[in-house]
mmCIF file of C-alpha atoms and ligand atoms in Angstrom:
data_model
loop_
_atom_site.group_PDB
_atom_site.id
_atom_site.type_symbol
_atom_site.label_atom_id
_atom_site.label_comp_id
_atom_site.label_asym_id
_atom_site.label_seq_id
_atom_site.Cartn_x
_atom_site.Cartn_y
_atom_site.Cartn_z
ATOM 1 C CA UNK A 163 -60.192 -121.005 34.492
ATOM 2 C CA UNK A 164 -59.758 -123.187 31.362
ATOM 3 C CA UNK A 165 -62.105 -125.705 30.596
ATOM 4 C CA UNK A 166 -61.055 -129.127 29.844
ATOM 5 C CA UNK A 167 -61.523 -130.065 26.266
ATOM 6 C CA UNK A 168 -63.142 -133.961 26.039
ATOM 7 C CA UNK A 169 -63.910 -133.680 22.708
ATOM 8 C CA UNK A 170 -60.857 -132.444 20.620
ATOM 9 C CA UNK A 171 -61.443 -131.380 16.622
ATOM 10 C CA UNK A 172 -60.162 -129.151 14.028
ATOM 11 C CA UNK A 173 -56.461 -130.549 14.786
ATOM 12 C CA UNK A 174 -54.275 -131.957 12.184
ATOM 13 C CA UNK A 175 -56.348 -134.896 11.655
ATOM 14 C CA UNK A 176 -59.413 -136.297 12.696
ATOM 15 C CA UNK A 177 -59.395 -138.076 15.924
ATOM 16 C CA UNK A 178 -62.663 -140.108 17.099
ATOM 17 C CA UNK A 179 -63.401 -140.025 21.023
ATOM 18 C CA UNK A 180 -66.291 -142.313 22.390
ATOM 19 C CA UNK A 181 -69.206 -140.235 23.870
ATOM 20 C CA UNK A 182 -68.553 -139.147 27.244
ATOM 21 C CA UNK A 183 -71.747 -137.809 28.063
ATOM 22 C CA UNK A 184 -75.341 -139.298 29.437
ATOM 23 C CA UNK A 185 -77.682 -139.214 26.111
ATOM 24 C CA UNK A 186 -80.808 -138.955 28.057
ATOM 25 C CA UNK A 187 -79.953 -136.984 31.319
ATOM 26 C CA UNK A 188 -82.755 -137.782 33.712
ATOM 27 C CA UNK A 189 -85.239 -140.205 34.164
ATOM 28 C CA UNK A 190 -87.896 -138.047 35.195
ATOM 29 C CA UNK A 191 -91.618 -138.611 34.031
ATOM 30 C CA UNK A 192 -92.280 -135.981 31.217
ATOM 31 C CA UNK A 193 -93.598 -136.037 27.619
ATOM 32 C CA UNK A 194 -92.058 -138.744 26.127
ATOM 33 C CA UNK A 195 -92.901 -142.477 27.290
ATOM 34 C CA UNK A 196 -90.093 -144.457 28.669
ATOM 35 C CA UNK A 197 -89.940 -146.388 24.841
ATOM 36 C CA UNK A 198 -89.568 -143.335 23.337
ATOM 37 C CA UNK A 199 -86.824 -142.551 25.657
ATOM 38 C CA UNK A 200 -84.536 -146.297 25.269
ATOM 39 C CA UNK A 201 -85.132 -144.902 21.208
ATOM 40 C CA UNK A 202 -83.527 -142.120 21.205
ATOM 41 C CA UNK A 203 -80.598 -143.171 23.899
ATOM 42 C CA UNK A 204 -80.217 -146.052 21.446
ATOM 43 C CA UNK A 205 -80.127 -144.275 18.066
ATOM 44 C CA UNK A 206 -79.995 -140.546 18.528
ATOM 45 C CA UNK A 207 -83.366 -139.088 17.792
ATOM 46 C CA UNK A 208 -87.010 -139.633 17.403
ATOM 47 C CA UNK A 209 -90.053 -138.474 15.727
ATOM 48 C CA UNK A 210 -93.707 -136.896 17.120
ATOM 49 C CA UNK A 211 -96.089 -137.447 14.671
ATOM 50 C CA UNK A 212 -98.273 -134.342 15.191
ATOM 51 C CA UNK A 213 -96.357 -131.451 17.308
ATOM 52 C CA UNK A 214 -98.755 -128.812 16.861
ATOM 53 C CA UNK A 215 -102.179 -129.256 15.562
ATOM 54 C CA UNK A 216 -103.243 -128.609 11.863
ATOM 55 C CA UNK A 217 -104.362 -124.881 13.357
ATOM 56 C CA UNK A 218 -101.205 -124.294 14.860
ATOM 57 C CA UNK A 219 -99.505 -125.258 11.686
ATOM 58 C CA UNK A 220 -101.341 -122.533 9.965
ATOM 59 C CA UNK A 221 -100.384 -119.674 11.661
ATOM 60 C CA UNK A 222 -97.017 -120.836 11.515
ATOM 61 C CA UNK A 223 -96.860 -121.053 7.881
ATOM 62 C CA UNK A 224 -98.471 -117.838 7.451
ATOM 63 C CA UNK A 225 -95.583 -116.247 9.608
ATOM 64 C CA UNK A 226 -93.039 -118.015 7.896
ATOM 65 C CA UNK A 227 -94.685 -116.374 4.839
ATOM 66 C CA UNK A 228 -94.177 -113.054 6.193
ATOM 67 C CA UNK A 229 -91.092 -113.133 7.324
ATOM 68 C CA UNK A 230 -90.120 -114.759 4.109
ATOM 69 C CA UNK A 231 -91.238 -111.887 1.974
ATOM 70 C CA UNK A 232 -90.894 -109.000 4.741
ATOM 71 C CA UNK A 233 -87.541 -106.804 3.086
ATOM 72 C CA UNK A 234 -86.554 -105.898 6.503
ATOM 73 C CA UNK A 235 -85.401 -109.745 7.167
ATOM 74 C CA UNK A 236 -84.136 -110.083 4.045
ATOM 75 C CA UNK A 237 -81.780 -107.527 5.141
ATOM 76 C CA UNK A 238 -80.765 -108.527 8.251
ATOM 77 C CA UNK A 239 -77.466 -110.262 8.961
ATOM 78 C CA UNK A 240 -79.579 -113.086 10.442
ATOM 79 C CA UNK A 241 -81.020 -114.149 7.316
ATOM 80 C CA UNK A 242 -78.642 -115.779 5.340
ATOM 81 C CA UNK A 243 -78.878 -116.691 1.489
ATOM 82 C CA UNK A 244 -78.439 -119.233 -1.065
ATOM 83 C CA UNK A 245 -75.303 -119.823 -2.325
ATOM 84 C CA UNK A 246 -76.539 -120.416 -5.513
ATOM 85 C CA UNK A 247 -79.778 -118.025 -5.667
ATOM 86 C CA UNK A 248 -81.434 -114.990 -3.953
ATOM 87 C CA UNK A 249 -84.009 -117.176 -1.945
ATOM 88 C CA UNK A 250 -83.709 -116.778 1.791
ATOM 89 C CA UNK A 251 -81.920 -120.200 2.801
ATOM 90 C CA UNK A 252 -81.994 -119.863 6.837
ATOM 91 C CA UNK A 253 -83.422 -117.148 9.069
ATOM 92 C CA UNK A 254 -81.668 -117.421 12.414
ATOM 93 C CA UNK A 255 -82.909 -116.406 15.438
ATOM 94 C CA UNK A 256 -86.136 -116.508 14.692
ATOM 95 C CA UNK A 257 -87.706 -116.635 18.052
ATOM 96 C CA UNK A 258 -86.211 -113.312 18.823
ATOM 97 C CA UNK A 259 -87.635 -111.908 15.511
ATOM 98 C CA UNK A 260 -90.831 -113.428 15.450
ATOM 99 C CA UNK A 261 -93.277 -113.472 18.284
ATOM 100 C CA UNK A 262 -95.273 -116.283 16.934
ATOM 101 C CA UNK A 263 -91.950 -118.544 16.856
ATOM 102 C CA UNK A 264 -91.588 -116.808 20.521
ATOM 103 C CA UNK A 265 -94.235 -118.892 22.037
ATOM 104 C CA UNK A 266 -93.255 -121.555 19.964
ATOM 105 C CA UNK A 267 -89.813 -121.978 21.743
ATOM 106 C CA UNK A 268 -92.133 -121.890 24.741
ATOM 107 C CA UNK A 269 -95.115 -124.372 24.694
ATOM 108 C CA UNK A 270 -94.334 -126.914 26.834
ATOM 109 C CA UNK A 271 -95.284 -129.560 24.548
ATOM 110 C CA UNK A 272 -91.596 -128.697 23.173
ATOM 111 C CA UNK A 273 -89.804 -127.290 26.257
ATOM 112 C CA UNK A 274 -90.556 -129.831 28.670
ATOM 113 C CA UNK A 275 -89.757 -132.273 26.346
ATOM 114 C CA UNK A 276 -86.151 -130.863 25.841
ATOM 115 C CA UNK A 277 -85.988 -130.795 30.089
ATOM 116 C CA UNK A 278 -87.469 -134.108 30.544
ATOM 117 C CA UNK A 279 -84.297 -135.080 27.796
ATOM 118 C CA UNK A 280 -81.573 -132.709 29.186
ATOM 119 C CA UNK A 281 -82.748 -133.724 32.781
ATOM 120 C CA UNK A 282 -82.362 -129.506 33.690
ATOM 121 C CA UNK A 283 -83.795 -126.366 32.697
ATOM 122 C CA UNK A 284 -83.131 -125.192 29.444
ATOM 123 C CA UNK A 285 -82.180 -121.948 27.169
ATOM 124 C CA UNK A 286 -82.546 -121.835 23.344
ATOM 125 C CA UNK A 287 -78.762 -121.883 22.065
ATOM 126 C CA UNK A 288 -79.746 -121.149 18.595
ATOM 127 C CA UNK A 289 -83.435 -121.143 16.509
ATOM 128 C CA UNK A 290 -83.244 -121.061 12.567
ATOM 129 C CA UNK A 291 -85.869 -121.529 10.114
ATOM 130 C CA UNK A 292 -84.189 -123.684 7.116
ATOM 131 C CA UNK A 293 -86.544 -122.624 4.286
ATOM 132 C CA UNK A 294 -84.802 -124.873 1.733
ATOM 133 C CA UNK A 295 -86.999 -123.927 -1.262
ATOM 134 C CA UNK A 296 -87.936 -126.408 -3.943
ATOM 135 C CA UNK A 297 -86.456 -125.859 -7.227
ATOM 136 C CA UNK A 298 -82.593 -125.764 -6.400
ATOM 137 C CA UNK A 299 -81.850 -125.284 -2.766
ATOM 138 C CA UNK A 300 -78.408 -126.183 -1.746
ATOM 139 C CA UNK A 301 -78.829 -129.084 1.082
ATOM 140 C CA UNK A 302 -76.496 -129.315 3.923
ATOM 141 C CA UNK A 303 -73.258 -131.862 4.106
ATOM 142 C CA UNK A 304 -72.806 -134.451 6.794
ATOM 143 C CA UNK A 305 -72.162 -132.918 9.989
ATOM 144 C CA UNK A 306 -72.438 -132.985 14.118
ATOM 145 C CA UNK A 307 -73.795 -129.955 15.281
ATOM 146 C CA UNK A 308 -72.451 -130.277 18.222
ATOM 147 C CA UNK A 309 -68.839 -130.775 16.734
ATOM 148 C CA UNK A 310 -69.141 -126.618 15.774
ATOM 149 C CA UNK A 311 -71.377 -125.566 18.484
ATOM 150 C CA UNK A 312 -68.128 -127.151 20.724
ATOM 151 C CA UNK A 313 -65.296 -125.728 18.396
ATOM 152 C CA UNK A 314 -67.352 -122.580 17.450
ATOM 153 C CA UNK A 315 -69.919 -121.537 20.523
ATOM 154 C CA UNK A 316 -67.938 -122.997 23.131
ATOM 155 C CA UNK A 317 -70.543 -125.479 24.430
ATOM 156 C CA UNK A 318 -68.454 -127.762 26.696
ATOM 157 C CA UNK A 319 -70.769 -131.128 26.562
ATOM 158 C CA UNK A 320 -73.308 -133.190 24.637
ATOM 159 C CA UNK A 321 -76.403 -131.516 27.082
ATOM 160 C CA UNK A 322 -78.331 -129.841 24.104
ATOM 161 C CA UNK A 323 -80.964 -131.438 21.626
ATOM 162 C CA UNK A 324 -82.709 -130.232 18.682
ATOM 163 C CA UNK A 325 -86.227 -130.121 17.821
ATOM 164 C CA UNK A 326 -86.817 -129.720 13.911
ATOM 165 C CA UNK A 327 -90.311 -129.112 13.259
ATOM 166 C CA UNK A 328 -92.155 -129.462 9.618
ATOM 167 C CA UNK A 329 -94.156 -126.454 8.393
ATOM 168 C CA UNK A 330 -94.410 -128.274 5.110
ATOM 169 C CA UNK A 331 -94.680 -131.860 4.022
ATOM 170 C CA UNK A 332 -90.918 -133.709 4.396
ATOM 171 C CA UNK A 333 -91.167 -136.183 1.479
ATOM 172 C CA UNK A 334 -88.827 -138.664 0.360
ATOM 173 C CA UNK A 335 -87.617 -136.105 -2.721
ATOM 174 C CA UNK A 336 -87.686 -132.578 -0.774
ATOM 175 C CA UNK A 337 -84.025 -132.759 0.577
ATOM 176 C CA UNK A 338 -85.129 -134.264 3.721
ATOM 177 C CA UNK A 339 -83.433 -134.780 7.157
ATOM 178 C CA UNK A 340 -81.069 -137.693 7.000
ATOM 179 C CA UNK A 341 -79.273 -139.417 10.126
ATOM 180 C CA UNK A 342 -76.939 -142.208 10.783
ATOM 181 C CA UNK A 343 -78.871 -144.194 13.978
ATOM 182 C CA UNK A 344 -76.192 -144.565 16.418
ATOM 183 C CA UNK A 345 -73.639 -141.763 15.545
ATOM 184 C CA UNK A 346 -74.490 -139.676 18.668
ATOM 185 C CA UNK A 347 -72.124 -142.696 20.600
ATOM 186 C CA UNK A 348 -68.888 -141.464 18.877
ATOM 187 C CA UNK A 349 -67.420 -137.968 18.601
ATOM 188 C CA UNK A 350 -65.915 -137.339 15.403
ATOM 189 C CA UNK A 351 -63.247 -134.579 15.704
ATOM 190 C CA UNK A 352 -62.793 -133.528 12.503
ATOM 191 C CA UNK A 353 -59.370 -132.137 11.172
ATOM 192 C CA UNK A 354 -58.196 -128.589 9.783
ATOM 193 C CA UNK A 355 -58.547 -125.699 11.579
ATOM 194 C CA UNK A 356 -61.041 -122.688 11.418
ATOM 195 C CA UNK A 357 -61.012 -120.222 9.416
ATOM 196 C CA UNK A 358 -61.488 -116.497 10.819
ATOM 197 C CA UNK A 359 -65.317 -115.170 10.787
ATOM 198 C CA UNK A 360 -66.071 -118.671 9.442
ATOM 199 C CA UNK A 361 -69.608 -118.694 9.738
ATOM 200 C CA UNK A 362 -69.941 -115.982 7.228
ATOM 201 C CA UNK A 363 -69.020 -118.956 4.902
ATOM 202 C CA UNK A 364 -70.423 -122.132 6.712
ATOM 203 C CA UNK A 365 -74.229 -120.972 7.125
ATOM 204 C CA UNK A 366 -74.478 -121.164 3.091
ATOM 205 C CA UNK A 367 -71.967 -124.341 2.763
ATOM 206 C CA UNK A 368 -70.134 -126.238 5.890
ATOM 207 C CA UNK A 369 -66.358 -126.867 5.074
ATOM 208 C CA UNK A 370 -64.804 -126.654 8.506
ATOM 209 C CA UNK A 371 -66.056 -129.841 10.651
ATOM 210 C CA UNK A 372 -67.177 -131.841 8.224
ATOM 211 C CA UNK A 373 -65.784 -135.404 8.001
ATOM 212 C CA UNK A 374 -63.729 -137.231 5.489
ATOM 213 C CA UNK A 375 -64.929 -139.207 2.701
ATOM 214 C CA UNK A 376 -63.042 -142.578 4.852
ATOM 215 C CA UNK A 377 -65.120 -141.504 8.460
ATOM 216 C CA UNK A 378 -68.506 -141.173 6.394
ATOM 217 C CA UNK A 379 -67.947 -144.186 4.925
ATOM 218 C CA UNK A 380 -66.671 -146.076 7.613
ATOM 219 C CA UNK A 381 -69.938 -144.908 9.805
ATOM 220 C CA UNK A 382 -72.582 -145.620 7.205
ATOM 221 C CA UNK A 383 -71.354 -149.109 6.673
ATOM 222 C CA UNK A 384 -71.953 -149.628 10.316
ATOM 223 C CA UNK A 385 -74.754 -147.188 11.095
ATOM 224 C CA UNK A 386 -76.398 -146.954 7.868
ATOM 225 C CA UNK A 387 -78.330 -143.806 7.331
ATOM 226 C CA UNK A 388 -82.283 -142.576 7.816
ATOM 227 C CA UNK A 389 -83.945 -140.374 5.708
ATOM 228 C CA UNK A 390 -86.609 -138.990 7.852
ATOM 229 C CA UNK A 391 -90.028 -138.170 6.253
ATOM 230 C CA UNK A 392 -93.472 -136.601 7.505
ATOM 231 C CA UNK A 393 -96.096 -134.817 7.333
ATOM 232 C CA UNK A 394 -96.581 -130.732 8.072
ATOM 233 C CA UNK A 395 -96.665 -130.793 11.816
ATOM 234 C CA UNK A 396 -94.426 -133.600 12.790
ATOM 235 C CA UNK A 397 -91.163 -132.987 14.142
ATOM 236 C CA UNK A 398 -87.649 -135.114 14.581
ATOM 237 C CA UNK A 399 -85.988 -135.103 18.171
ATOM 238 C CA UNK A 400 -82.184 -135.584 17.809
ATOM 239 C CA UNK A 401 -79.303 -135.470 19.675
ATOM 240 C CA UNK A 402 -76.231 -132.661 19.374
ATOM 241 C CA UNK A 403 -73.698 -135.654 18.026
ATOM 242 C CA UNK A 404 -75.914 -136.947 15.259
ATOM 243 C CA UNK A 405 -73.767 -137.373 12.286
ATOM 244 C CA UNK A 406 -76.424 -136.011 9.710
ATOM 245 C CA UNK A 407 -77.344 -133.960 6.703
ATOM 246 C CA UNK A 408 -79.671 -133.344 3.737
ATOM 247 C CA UNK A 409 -79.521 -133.353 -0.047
ATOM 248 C CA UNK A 410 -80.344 -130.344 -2.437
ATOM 249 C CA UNK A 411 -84.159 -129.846 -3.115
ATOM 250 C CA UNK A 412 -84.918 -129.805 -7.149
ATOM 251 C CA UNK A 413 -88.241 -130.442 -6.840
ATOM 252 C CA UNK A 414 -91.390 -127.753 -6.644
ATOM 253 C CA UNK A 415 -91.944 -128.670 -2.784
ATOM 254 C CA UNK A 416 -90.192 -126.062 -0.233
ATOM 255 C CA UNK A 417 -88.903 -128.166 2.883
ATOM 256 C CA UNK A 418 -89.490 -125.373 5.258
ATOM 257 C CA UNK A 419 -88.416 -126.728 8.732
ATOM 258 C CA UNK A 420 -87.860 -124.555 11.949
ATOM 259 C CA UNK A 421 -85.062 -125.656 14.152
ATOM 260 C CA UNK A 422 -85.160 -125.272 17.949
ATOM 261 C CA UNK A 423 -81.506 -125.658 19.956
ATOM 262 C CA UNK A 424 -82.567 -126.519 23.512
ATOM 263 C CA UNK A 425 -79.220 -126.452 25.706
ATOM 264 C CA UNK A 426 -79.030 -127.616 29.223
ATOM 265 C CA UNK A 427 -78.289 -124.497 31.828
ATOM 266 C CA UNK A 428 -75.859 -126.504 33.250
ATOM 267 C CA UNK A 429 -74.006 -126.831 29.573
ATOM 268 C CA UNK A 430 -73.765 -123.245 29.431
ATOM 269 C CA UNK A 431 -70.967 -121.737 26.428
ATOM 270 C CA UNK A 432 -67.555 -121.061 27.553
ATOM 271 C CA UNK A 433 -65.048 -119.494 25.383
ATOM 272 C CA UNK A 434 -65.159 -121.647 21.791
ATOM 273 C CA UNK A 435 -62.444 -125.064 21.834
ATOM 274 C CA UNK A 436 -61.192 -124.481 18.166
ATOM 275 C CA UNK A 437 -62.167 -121.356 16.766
ATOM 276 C CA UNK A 438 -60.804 -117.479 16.919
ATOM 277 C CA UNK A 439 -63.017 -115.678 17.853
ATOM 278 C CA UNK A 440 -67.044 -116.230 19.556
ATOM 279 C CA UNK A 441 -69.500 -116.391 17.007
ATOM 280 C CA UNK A 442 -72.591 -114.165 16.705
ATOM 281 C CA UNK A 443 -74.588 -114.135 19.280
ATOM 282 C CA UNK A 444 -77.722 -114.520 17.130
ATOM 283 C CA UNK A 445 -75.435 -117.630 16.386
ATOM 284 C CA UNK A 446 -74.585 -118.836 19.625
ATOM 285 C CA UNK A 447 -76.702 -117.706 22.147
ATOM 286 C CA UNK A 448 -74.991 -116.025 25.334
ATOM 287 C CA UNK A 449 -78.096 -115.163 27.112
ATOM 288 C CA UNK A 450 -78.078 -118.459 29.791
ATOM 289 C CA UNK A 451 -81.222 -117.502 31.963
ATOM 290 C CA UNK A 452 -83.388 -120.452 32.100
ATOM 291 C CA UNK A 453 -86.897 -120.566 29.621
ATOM 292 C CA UNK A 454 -89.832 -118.708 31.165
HETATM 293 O O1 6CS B 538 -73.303 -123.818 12.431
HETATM 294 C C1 6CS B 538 -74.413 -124.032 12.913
HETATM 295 O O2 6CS B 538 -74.717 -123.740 14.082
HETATM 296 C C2 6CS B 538 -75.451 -124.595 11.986
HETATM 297 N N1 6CS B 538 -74.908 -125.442 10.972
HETATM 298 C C3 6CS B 538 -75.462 -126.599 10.614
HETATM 299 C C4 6CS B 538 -75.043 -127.213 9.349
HETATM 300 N N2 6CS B 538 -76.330 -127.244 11.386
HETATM 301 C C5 6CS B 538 -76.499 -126.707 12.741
HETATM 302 C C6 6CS B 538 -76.562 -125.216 12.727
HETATM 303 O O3 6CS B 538 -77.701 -124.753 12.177
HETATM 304 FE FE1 FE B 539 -76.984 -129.449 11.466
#
């Protein structure tokens, strides 16, 4: 059977299709209040001010530690690099790896929220920790994750959110998060085509789906963009179509940040829209069964 693609990219040139899909899916009662839900319909995300408690937040840290300085992740595919150091940039799959970020993927304080916002039962598509240590790390250009998570992983609809939570302080200088409100509503499908094994490339530096100079432009003038601070702890909500990014981080402050792809089970990947070849599955998750 082929599926349908709605949302065509990596074409000739960049073609913009108007959102298709629900951005909150149900309206059943769950975590977040129904303000918090006309929020992020209206501009694409949203932010919990404490996510786990201060205790929590230790033991997470101290993992993160571990894994940061444990040789036997440094050598696994799943943790990629810096392009311009030797510091661990992004461990992926880290809930598989780690069976403190295990039950993190879990709690319900996170996974409900993700069903209560997907309006289904969920599966993790992809987990990463983005270390992004102080003192040079590379940041990440303006994207849609859900523009290479269609092209790449085969995800057929916008159904999947991500949770990013802070294990360290996001300041205004530490290469934070930064979001255009509103950009979930359009799909940007961005031109060129991919490149073979292209995420051996795109986990240290995005070239593939990223937008032209004239589309960034064109959406900041009417979207303008959100740099999203806070404290260890807090975490952003956001949608799959958020046109977003982050600056390099040249200060002493590591903006360590683990990233939690909730997908809906009824979203589940098909064969990728505009790539080769499936990515990783450590990648692109092809395990579907529904969170315990
Ligand atoms: O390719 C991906 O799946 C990853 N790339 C970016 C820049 N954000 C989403 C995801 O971690
Ligand atoms: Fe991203």
């Amino acid at each position: 059977m082929t599926n349908t693609d709605v949302y065509p990219t990596r074409g000739v040139a960049e073609v913009i299709t108007s959102r298709l899909d629900p951005v909150v899916w149900s309206e059943r009662p769950g975590p977040f209040a129904t303000d918090e839900l006309r929020g992020y319909e209206r501009n694409g995300f949203l932010t919990v001010g404490a996510q786990i408690t201060a205790q929590e937040l230790g033991v997470y840290r101290a993992e993160l530690e571990r894994l940061r300085t444990d040789p036997t992740v440094r050598a696994d595919p799943r943790a990629i690099v810096e392009p311009a150091s030797d510091e661990i940039r992004s461990i992926f799959e880290v809930h598989k790896i780690s069976e403190t970020f295990a039950q993190l993927v879990r709690d319900p304080r996170l996974a409900e929220r993700a069903r209560q916002l997907l309006g289904s039962d969920v599966y993790v598509h992809q987990s990463r920790i983005n270390l992004k240590p102080g003192f040079g790390a590379a940041g990440f250009y303006w994207h849609s994750d859900f523009e290479t998570w269609h092209a790449e992983d085969g995800l057929p609809r916008m159904r999947t959110v991500s949770v990013s939570v802070a294990l360290t302080d996001n300041l205004a200088c530490n290469g934070g998060l930064m979001i255009m409100p509103g950009s979930h509503h359009q799909f940007l499908g961005c031109a060129g085509a991919t490149p073979p094994d292209n995420f051996r490339r795109s986990l240290q530096m995005q070239v593939a789906g990223t937008p032209s100079h004239e589309a960034l432009t064109g959406m900041a003038r009417r979207r303008g963009i959100e740099l999203l601070t806070g404290p260890a702890g807090s975490a952003v909500w956001f949608d799959c179509n958020c046109m977003h990014g982050s600056g390099d981080n040249i200060t002493p402050y590591a903006r360590s940040n683990v990233f939690i792809v909730y997908n809906s089970v009824e979203n589940a990947a098909v064969e990728p829209f505009a790539a080769p070849t499936r990515r990783p599955e450590y990648i692109g998750a092809r395990d579907f069964a529904p969170l315990g």
